[in-house]
Amino acid sequence: MPGIDRETVQAWLPRIALILAFGGCLTSTWLLLVDTNVWLAVFCTLFALRYVRLFGHLVGYWSYRPSPVQPDPSFTRKDVTVILPTIDPNGPDFQECIRSILANGVASIIVITVGAELKAECRRVLGALALDAGATSLCVSAIDKPSKRRQINHAIPHITTAITILADDHVFFPTANFIPAVLAPFDNEKVGVVATKKRVRRTTPGKWTWLSIVNFVACNYLERHNWELRASNAIDGGVFVVSGRTAVYRTDLLTDQELLRGFCDEKFFLGRFELNPDDDNYLTRNTMEKGWLIRFQDTEDATIETTLGEWPKINGQLLRWARTTFRSNPIMLRNPDFLYRYTWSAFQVYLAGMLNFAALWDVLLIFTLVRASQAAPTFPAAVVVILILWIIATKAIKLIPHFFRHPADLQLFVFQVLFAYVHSFFKLWALVTFWDCGWSGRNLDDVNGDENDKNVLAFEVVV
């Protein structure tokens, strides 16, 4: 349409959709109340509130288009530094992680660890990879106490490239085309952050063992994240979080002094508790508040692989992620500018994320439909069965990409349905313990350095 740009349409379309959806919900409720079947009215309202989000996300998912790689891009591999915080350089994934980054030919890798002992171990690992480094500079440093935020902050002043990738020590970049793929959105000067697609390594597809089932559930946890990111980012440019597993930033954004001060000194609950986790939520929130655009790059080349689903470690991880929802989402929702610019994401991502207890919603839907059928003698009982099948089917939509890759896992789908309800109790416990900001899932108590050892803080160029 002449005179109306894409950003204007993207800003107003979700607002119009929300008005029509909730207006239709209220209208149907009023009509049903007039018809005296109160339970049917309640069911229709609950159904609309539950599934408006799904229908809207489906539209967003299918309308999404990734940023194409241009023949003459604004940035290349030599414009990229990777910051890699770690407290486990002896872990099974660290060396493979470094190799996968080196295969992408970035300008520099900065490893930040904790204490002199771990620094020496990181130096040893990087030295062993010297022959694979090529033109990539390998640097190592450390701080005195474990804190992912402080480790990242310690590295930022030493970045000399225009683009910075923050990555975890257990992610693996695909070779050759990863960097061009994640740099493509930066051809738009308004883009400040690119979120990458995440995939969990599937260890034993189709196996009916406990460890296989846990790994299957973990695969789907991140698969659902990808689905949500793609859908919301296409609708209004919003995302629930740019995951710290691998996130690509303009360095100018990260070197903002106001951002850095808050990053290392963020507190919550009336300033009583200091946050160590939730670092990626903080950066996502500040990116949006400062007017930068966020793009989710959903392509195979932009897909990182990671390990997830170790038992019982995953229990602590699920609790930490759920607590993050209740700590971070309300901060976003209290910002009027965010509500205006990211209307769909505000209501259907951030607010919905706090209210989405599958065990509660699904039970209420079935209960109200059963009562509605009892209030109307001509009401077909089969409708309740259809509702149950519908509920189960909707839980498979976001997992379709995983089942295409691993069709043997279809037989394990029942465990994903069960997890959806079990996770509601994880979220409930996270809600009543949201003040617990420990890094559950990792033991940080035994990881400390000597705060008097100033040599630890020094940067060393290994290669």
Coordinates of C-alpha atoms in Angstrom, one line a residue:
M1 CA 0.0 0.0 0.0
P2 CA 1.4 3.4 -1.0
G3 CA 2.6 5.5 2.0
I4 CA 2.4 2.7 4.5
D5 CA 5.8 1.0 5.2
R6 CA 6.3 -2.5 6.5
E7 CA 7.2 -1.4 10.1
T8 CA 3.9 0.5 10.4
V9 CA 1.9 -2.6 9.3
Q10 CA 4.0 -4.8 11.7
A11 CA 3.3 -2.4 14.5
W12 CA -0.5 -2.1 14.0
L13 CA -1.5 -5.5 12.8
P14 CA -1.0 -7.3 16.1
R15 CA -3.0 -4.6 17.9
I16 CA -5.9 -5.0 15.5
A17 CA -5.7 -8.8 15.8
L18 CA -5.8 -8.6 19.6
I19 CA -8.8 -6.2 19.5
L20 CA -10.7 -8.5 17.1
A21 CA -9.9 -11.6 19.1
F22 CA -10.8 -10.4 22.5
G23 CA -13.8 -8.5 21.1
G24 CA -15.1 -11.7 19.5
C25 CA -14.5 -13.5 22.7
L26 CA -16.5 -11.1 24.8
T27 CA -19.3 -11.0 22.1
S28 CA -19.7 -14.7 22.1
T29 CA -19.7 -14.8 25.9
W30 CA -22.5 -12.2 26.0
L31 CA -24.6 -14.1 23.5
L32 CA -24.2 -17.3 25.3
L33 CA -25.1 -15.7 28.6
V34 CA -28.3 -14.4 27.0
D35 CA -29.0 -18.0 26.0
T36 CA -28.6 -19.0 29.7
N37 CA -25.9 -21.7 29.2
V38 CA -23.4 -20.0 31.5
W39 CA -20.9 -22.9 31.4
L40 CA -20.8 -22.9 27.6
A41 CA -20.1 -19.1 27.8
V42 CA -17.2 -19.7 30.3
F43 CA -15.8 -22.5 28.1
C44 CA -15.9 -20.3 25.0
T45 CA -14.1 -17.5 26.8
L46 CA -11.4 -19.9 28.2
F47 CA -11.0 -21.5 24.7
A48 CA -10.5 -18.1 23.1
L49 CA -8.0 -17.0 25.7
R50 CA -6.2 -20.2 25.4
Y51 CA -6.0 -20.5 21.6
V52 CA -6.0 -17.0 20.2
R53 CA -2.2 -17.1 20.9
L54 CA -1.8 -20.4 19.0
F55 CA -3.7 -19.2 15.9
G56 CA -1.9 -15.9 15.9
H57 CA 1.5 -17.6 16.3
L58 CA 0.6 -20.0 13.4
V59 CA 0.1 -17.0 11.1
G60 CA 3.4 -15.5 12.3
Y61 CA 5.3 -18.8 11.9
W62 CA 4.2 -19.2 8.3
S63 CA 4.7 -15.6 7.3
Y64 CA 8.3 -15.5 8.7
R65 CA 11.2 -14.9 6.3
P66 CA 14.8 -15.0 7.4
S67 CA 17.3 -12.4 6.3
P68 CA 19.1 -13.5 3.1
V69 CA 22.9 -13.6 2.9
Q70 CA 23.9 -10.8 0.5
P71 CA 26.9 -11.2 -1.9
D72 CA 28.4 -8.0 -0.4
P73 CA 27.4 -8.1 3.3
S74 CA 28.0 -5.3 5.8
F75 CA 30.1 -7.6 8.0
T76 CA 32.3 -10.6 7.5
R77 CA 34.1 -13.2 9.7
K78 CA 37.0 -10.8 10.4
D79 CA 34.5 -8.5 12.1
V80 CA 33.5 -11.1 14.8
T81 CA 34.8 -11.7 18.3
V82 CA 33.4 -14.6 20.4
I83 CA 33.3 -14.3 24.2
L84 CA 33.2 -17.6 25.9
P85 CA 32.7 -17.7 29.7
T86 CA 33.5 -21.1 31.2
I87 CA 34.1 -22.7 34.6
D88 CA 34.6 -26.2 33.1
P89 CA 37.4 -26.2 30.6
N90 CA 38.0 -29.9 31.3
G91 CA 34.4 -30.8 30.4
P92 CA 33.6 -33.1 27.5
D93 CA 32.2 -30.2 25.3
F94 CA 34.6 -27.3 25.8
Q95 CA 37.3 -28.4 23.3
E96 CA 34.7 -29.4 20.7
C97 CA 33.1 -26.0 21.2
I98 CA 36.3 -24.2 20.5
R99 CA 37.1 -26.3 17.4
S100 CA 33.6 -25.5 16.0
I101 CA 34.2 -21.8 16.5
L102 CA 37.7 -21.9 14.9
A103 CA 36.2 -23.7 11.9
N104 CA 34.2 -20.5 11.3
G105 CA 37.2 -18.3 11.0
V106 CA 36.3 -15.5 13.4
A107 CA 38.8 -12.8 14.2
S108 CA 39.1 -13.6 17.9
I109 CA 38.0 -15.9 20.7
I110 CA 38.2 -14.6 24.3
V111 CA 37.8 -17.2 27.0
I112 CA 37.0 -15.9 30.5
T113 CA 37.2 -18.3 33.4
V114 CA 37.6 -18.2 37.2
G115 CA 40.9 -18.4 39.2
A116 CA 44.5 -19.1 38.3
E117 CA 44.1 -22.9 38.1
L118 CA 41.2 -22.9 35.6
K119 CA 43.0 -20.1 33.7
A120 CA 46.0 -22.3 33.3
E121 CA 43.8 -25.2 32.1
C122 CA 42.1 -23.0 29.5
R123 CA 45.5 -21.8 28.3
R124 CA 46.6 -25.5 27.9
V125 CA 43.4 -26.4 25.9
L126 CA 43.8 -23.3 23.7
G127 CA 47.5 -24.0 23.1
A128 CA 46.6 -27.6 22.0
L129 CA 44.3 -26.1 19.4
A130 CA 47.0 -23.6 18.0
L131 CA 47.4 -25.5 14.8
D132 CA 43.6 -25.1 14.1
A133 CA 43.5 -21.4 14.9
G134 CA 44.6 -20.1 11.5
A135 CA 44.1 -16.3 11.6
T136 CA 42.0 -16.4 14.7
S137 CA 43.4 -14.8 17.9
L138 CA 43.0 -16.9 21.1
C139 CA 43.0 -15.0 24.4
V140 CA 42.3 -16.1 28.0
S141 CA 41.7 -14.3 31.2
A142 CA 39.9 -14.9 34.5
I143 CA 38.2 -13.3 37.4
D144 CA 38.2 -14.2 41.1
K145 CA 34.6 -15.4 41.5
P146 CA 32.2 -17.2 39.2
S147 CA 29.7 -14.8 37.6
K148 CA 28.7 -15.1 34.0
R149 CA 27.8 -11.4 33.9
R150 CA 31.1 -10.3 35.4
Q151 CA 33.0 -12.7 33.1
I152 CA 31.4 -11.2 30.1
N153 CA 31.9 -7.6 31.4
H154 CA 35.6 -8.4 32.0
A155 CA 36.0 -9.3 28.3
I156 CA 34.0 -6.4 26.7
P157 CA 36.7 -3.7 26.9
H158 CA 39.1 -5.9 24.9
I159 CA 36.8 -6.3 21.9
T160 CA 38.1 -4.6 18.8
T161 CA 35.6 -5.9 16.2
A162 CA 32.2 -4.5 15.2
I163 CA 30.3 -7.7 16.1
T164 CA 30.4 -9.7 19.3
I165 CA 29.0 -13.2 19.8
L166 CA 28.3 -14.3 23.4
A167 CA 28.3 -18.1 23.6
D168 CA 28.2 -20.9 26.2
D169 CA 31.0 -23.4 26.5
H170 CA 28.8 -26.3 25.4
V171 CA 27.5 -25.1 22.1
F172 CA 28.7 -26.1 18.7
F173 CA 28.7 -23.9 15.6
P174 CA 28.0 -25.5 12.2
T175 CA 31.0 -25.2 9.9
A176 CA 31.6 -22.8 7.1
N177 CA 28.3 -20.9 6.7
F178 CA 27.3 -20.1 10.3
I179 CA 28.9 -16.7 10.6
P180 CA 27.6 -15.3 7.2
A181 CA 24.1 -16.6 8.1
V182 CA 24.0 -14.8 11.5
L183 CA 25.5 -11.6 10.2
A184 CA 22.9 -11.2 7.4
P185 CA 20.3 -9.4 9.5
F186 CA 22.9 -6.7 10.4
D187 CA 22.7 -5.4 6.9
N188 CA 19.7 -3.5 8.4
E189 CA 21.4 -0.7 10.5
K190 CA 18.6 -0.8 13.0
V191 CA 19.3 -4.4 14.0
G192 CA 21.2 -4.6 17.3
V193 CA 20.9 -8.3 18.1
V194 CA 20.5 -11.6 16.2
A195 CA 19.0 -14.6 18.0
T196 CA 20.2 -18.0 16.6
K197 CA 18.2 -21.1 16.2
K198 CA 19.0 -23.8 18.9
R199 CA 19.0 -27.5 18.6
V200 CA 19.7 -30.2 21.3
R201 CA 21.8 -33.2 20.3
R202 CA 19.4 -36.2 20.1
T203 CA 21.4 -39.1 21.6
T204 CA 19.1 -42.1 21.2
P205 CA 16.0 -41.5 19.0
G206 CA 13.1 -43.8 19.7
K207 CA 14.7 -45.5 22.7
W208 CA 12.4 -46.3 25.6
T209 CA 14.9 -45.6 28.4
W210 CA 14.8 -42.9 31.1
L211 CA 17.9 -41.0 29.8
S212 CA 16.5 -41.1 26.2
I213 CA 13.1 -39.8 27.3
V214 CA 14.8 -36.9 29.3
N215 CA 16.9 -36.0 26.3
F216 CA 13.8 -36.2 24.0
V217 CA 12.0 -33.7 26.3
A218 CA 15.0 -31.4 26.3
C219 CA 15.1 -31.5 22.5
N220 CA 11.5 -30.4 22.4
Y221 CA 12.0 -27.7 25.1
L222 CA 14.3 -25.8 22.7
E223 CA 12.3 -26.8 19.6
R224 CA 9.3 -25.0 21.2
H225 CA 11.5 -22.0 21.9
N226 CA 12.5 -21.8 18.2
W227 CA 8.8 -22.0 17.2
E228 CA 7.9 -19.2 19.6
L229 CA 10.8 -16.9 18.6
R230 CA 10.0 -17.3 14.9
A231 CA 6.3 -16.6 15.3
S232 CA 6.5 -13.6 17.6
N233 CA 9.5 -12.1 15.7
A234 CA 7.5 -12.2 12.5
I235 CA 4.4 -10.6 14.0
D236 CA 5.8 -7.6 15.7
G237 CA 9.6 -8.1 16.0
G238 CA 9.4 -9.2 19.6
V239 CA 11.1 -12.2 21.3
F240 CA 10.7 -13.6 24.8
V241 CA 14.5 -13.7 25.1
V242 CA 17.6 -13.8 23.0
S243 CA 19.2 -16.9 24.5
G244 CA 22.6 -16.6 25.9
R245 CA 23.6 -20.0 24.5
T246 CA 24.6 -18.1 21.4
A247 CA 23.6 -14.5 20.7
V248 CA 25.1 -12.1 18.2
Y249 CA 25.4 -8.4 19.2
R250 CA 26.6 -5.1 17.7
T251 CA 29.6 -4.3 19.9
D252 CA 28.4 -0.7 20.2
L253 CA 25.3 -2.0 22.0
L254 CA 27.4 -4.0 24.5
T255 CA 29.8 -1.2 25.2
D256 CA 27.1 1.2 26.4
Q257 CA 28.3 2.3 29.9
E258 CA 24.8 2.6 31.3
L259 CA 24.0 -1.0 30.1
L260 CA 27.2 -2.4 31.6
R261 CA 26.6 -0.8 35.0
G262 CA 23.2 -2.4 35.3
F263 CA 24.4 -5.6 33.8
C264 CA 26.8 -6.3 36.7
D265 CA 24.6 -4.8 39.4
E266 CA 21.1 -5.9 38.6
K267 CA 18.8 -6.4 41.6
F268 CA 15.2 -7.4 42.0
F269 CA 12.4 -7.6 44.5
L270 CA 12.8 -4.0 45.8
G271 CA 16.6 -4.2 45.5
R272 CA 17.0 -7.0 48.0
F273 CA 18.5 -9.7 45.8
E274 CA 21.3 -9.5 43.3
L275 CA 21.0 -11.4 40.1
N276 CA 23.7 -13.7 38.6
P277 CA 21.4 -15.6 36.2
D278 CA 19.0 -14.0 33.8
D279 CA 21.8 -12.2 32.0
D280 CA 20.3 -12.9 28.6
N281 CA 17.0 -11.5 29.7
Y282 CA 18.7 -8.3 30.9
L283 CA 20.4 -7.8 27.5
T284 CA 17.2 -8.6 25.6
R285 CA 15.2 -6.1 27.7
N286 CA 17.8 -3.3 27.3
T287 CA 18.1 -3.9 23.6
M288 CA 14.4 -3.3 23.2
E289 CA 14.3 -0.4 25.5
K290 CA 17.1 1.4 23.6
G291 CA 15.2 1.1 20.3
W292 CA 17.4 -1.6 18.6
L293 CA 15.6 -4.2 16.5
I294 CA 16.0 -7.9 17.3
R295 CA 16.0 -10.5 14.5
F296 CA 15.6 -14.3 14.9
Q297 CA 17.5 -16.0 12.1
D298 CA 15.7 -19.3 11.5
T299 CA 17.9 -21.1 8.9
E300 CA 19.9 -24.4 9.1
D301 CA 23.2 -22.4 8.7
A302 CA 22.3 -20.3 11.7
T303 CA 21.5 -23.3 13.9
I304 CA 23.7 -24.0 16.8
E305 CA 23.8 -27.4 18.5
T306 CA 24.0 -28.0 22.2
T307 CA 23.9 -30.6 24.9
L308 CA 20.9 -30.7 27.2
G309 CA 18.8 -33.3 29.1
E310 CA 21.2 -34.7 31.7
W311 CA 19.4 -36.3 34.7
P312 CA 19.0 -34.9 37.4
K313 CA 20.7 -31.7 36.3
I314 CA 17.7 -30.7 34.1
N315 CA 15.5 -30.3 37.2
G316 CA 17.5 -27.4 38.4
Q317 CA 17.7 -25.9 34.9
L318 CA 13.9 -26.0 34.5
L319 CA 13.4 -24.3 37.8
R320 CA 16.0 -21.6 37.0
W321 CA 14.4 -20.9 33.6
A322 CA 10.9 -20.8 35.1
R323 CA 12.0 -18.4 37.9
T324 CA 13.4 -16.2 35.2
T325 CA 10.0 -15.8 33.7
F326 CA 8.4 -14.5 36.9
R327 CA 11.4 -12.2 37.6
S328 CA 11.9 -10.7 34.1
N329 CA 8.5 -10.6 32.4
P330 CA 6.8 -8.2 34.8
I331 CA 9.7 -5.7 34.3
M332 CA 9.0 -5.7 30.5
L333 CA 5.2 -5.4 31.0
R334 CA 5.5 -2.3 33.2
N335 CA 7.1 -0.3 30.3
P336 CA 4.5 1.7 28.3
D337 CA 6.8 2.0 25.3
F338 CA 7.2 -1.8 25.2
L339 CA 3.4 -2.3 25.4
Y340 CA 2.9 0.1 22.5
R341 CA 5.7 -1.2 20.2
Y342 CA 5.5 -4.9 21.0
T343 CA 1.8 -5.3 21.7
W344 CA 1.4 -8.9 20.5
S345 CA 4.5 -10.0 22.3
A346 CA 3.6 -8.2 25.5
F347 CA 0.2 -10.0 25.8
Q348 CA 0.8 -13.3 24.0
V349 CA 4.4 -13.9 24.9
Y350 CA 5.3 -12.2 28.2
L351 CA 2.0 -12.1 29.9
A352 CA 1.0 -15.5 28.6
G353 CA 4.3 -17.0 29.7
M354 CA 3.4 -16.2 33.3
L355 CA -0.2 -17.5 33.0
N356 CA 0.4 -20.6 30.9
F357 CA -0.1 -23.5 33.3
A358 CA -1.2 -26.3 31.0
A359 CA -2.5 -28.4 33.8
L360 CA -4.8 -25.7 35.0
W361 CA -6.1 -24.4 31.6
D362 CA -6.7 -27.9 30.1
V363 CA -8.6 -29.1 33.2
L364 CA -10.7 -26.0 33.2
L365 CA -11.5 -26.4 29.5
I366 CA -12.6 -30.0 29.9
F367 CA -14.5 -29.3 33.1
T368 CA -16.5 -26.3 31.7
L369 CA -17.4 -28.2 28.5
V370 CA -18.6 -31.2 30.5
R371 CA -20.8 -28.9 32.6
A372 CA -22.0 -27.2 29.5
S373 CA -23.0 -30.5 28.0
Q374 CA -24.9 -31.5 31.2
A375 CA -26.8 -28.2 31.1
A376 CA -27.9 -28.9 27.5
P377 CA -29.6 -32.3 27.0
T378 CA -29.1 -32.1 23.2
F379 CA -25.4 -31.4 23.6
P380 CA -23.4 -34.2 21.9
A381 CA -21.1 -36.0 24.4
A382 CA -18.6 -36.7 21.7
V383 CA -17.6 -33.0 21.7
V384 CA -15.8 -33.6 25.0
V385 CA -13.7 -36.4 23.3
I386 CA -13.0 -34.1 20.4
L387 CA -11.8 -31.4 22.8
I388 CA -9.4 -33.8 24.4
L389 CA -8.0 -34.9 21.1
W390 CA -7.7 -31.3 20.1
I391 CA -5.7 -30.5 23.2
I392 CA -3.3 -33.3 22.6
A393 CA -3.0 -32.5 18.9
T394 CA -2.1 -28.8 19.6
K395 CA 0.8 -30.0 21.8
A396 CA 2.4 -31.6 18.7
I397 CA 2.3 -28.6 16.4
K398 CA 5.5 -27.0 17.7
L399 CA 7.4 -30.4 17.6
I400 CA 6.8 -31.2 13.9
P401 CA 10.3 -30.1 12.9
H402 CA 11.8 -32.5 15.5
F403 CA 9.7 -35.4 14.3
F404 CA 10.7 -34.8 10.7
R405 CA 14.3 -35.1 11.8
H406 CA 13.7 -38.0 14.1
P407 CA 10.5 -39.9 13.1
A408 CA 11.4 -42.7 15.6
D409 CA 10.6 -40.3 18.4
L410 CA 6.9 -40.2 17.4
Q411 CA 6.3 -43.2 19.7
L412 CA 7.6 -41.1 22.7
F413 CA 5.1 -38.3 22.1
V414 CA 3.1 -39.3 25.1
F415 CA 6.0 -38.3 27.4
Q416 CA 6.0 -34.8 25.9
V417 CA 2.3 -34.5 26.7
L418 CA 3.0 -35.7 30.3
F419 CA 5.9 -33.3 30.6
A420 CA 3.6 -30.4 29.6
Y421 CA 1.5 -31.1 32.8
V422 CA 4.5 -31.9 35.0
H423 CA 6.1 -28.6 34.0
S424 CA 3.1 -26.7 35.3
F425 CA 4.1 -27.8 38.8
F426 CA 7.7 -26.8 38.1
K427 CA 6.4 -23.3 37.2
L428 CA 4.2 -23.2 40.3
W429 CA 7.1 -24.0 42.5
A430 CA 9.2 -21.5 40.6
L431 CA 6.6 -18.8 41.2
V432 CA 6.6 -19.3 45.0
T433 CA 10.4 -19.4 45.1
F434 CA 11.1 -16.8 42.5
W435 CA 13.4 -15.0 44.9
D436 CA 15.9 -17.9 44.6
C437 CA 18.4 -16.6 42.2
G438 CA 21.0 -19.3 42.5
W439 CA 22.4 -20.9 39.4
S440 CA 20.5 -24.1 39.8
G441 CA 21.8 -26.8 37.5
R442 CA 25.5 -25.9 38.2
N443 CA 27.6 -26.1 41.3
L444 CA 29.4 -22.8 41.7
D445 CA 30.4 -23.2 45.3
D446 CA 33.7 -24.9 44.6
V447 CA 34.7 -22.5 41.8
N448 CA 36.7 -19.6 43.2
G449 CA 40.0 -17.9 42.6
D450 CA 42.3 -15.8 44.7
E451 CA 40.9 -12.2 44.8
N452 CA 44.4 -11.0 45.7
D453 CA 46.0 -12.5 42.6
K454 CA 46.1 -9.6 40.1
N455 CA 47.8 -11.8 37.5
V456 CA 44.6 -13.7 37.1
L457 CA 42.9 -10.6 35.7
A458 CA 45.5 -10.1 33.0
F459 CA 44.7 -11.0 29.4
E460 CA 47.0 -13.4 27.7
V461 CA 47.2 -14.0 24.0
V462 CA 47.7 -17.7 23.6
V463 CA 47.8 -17.7 19.8

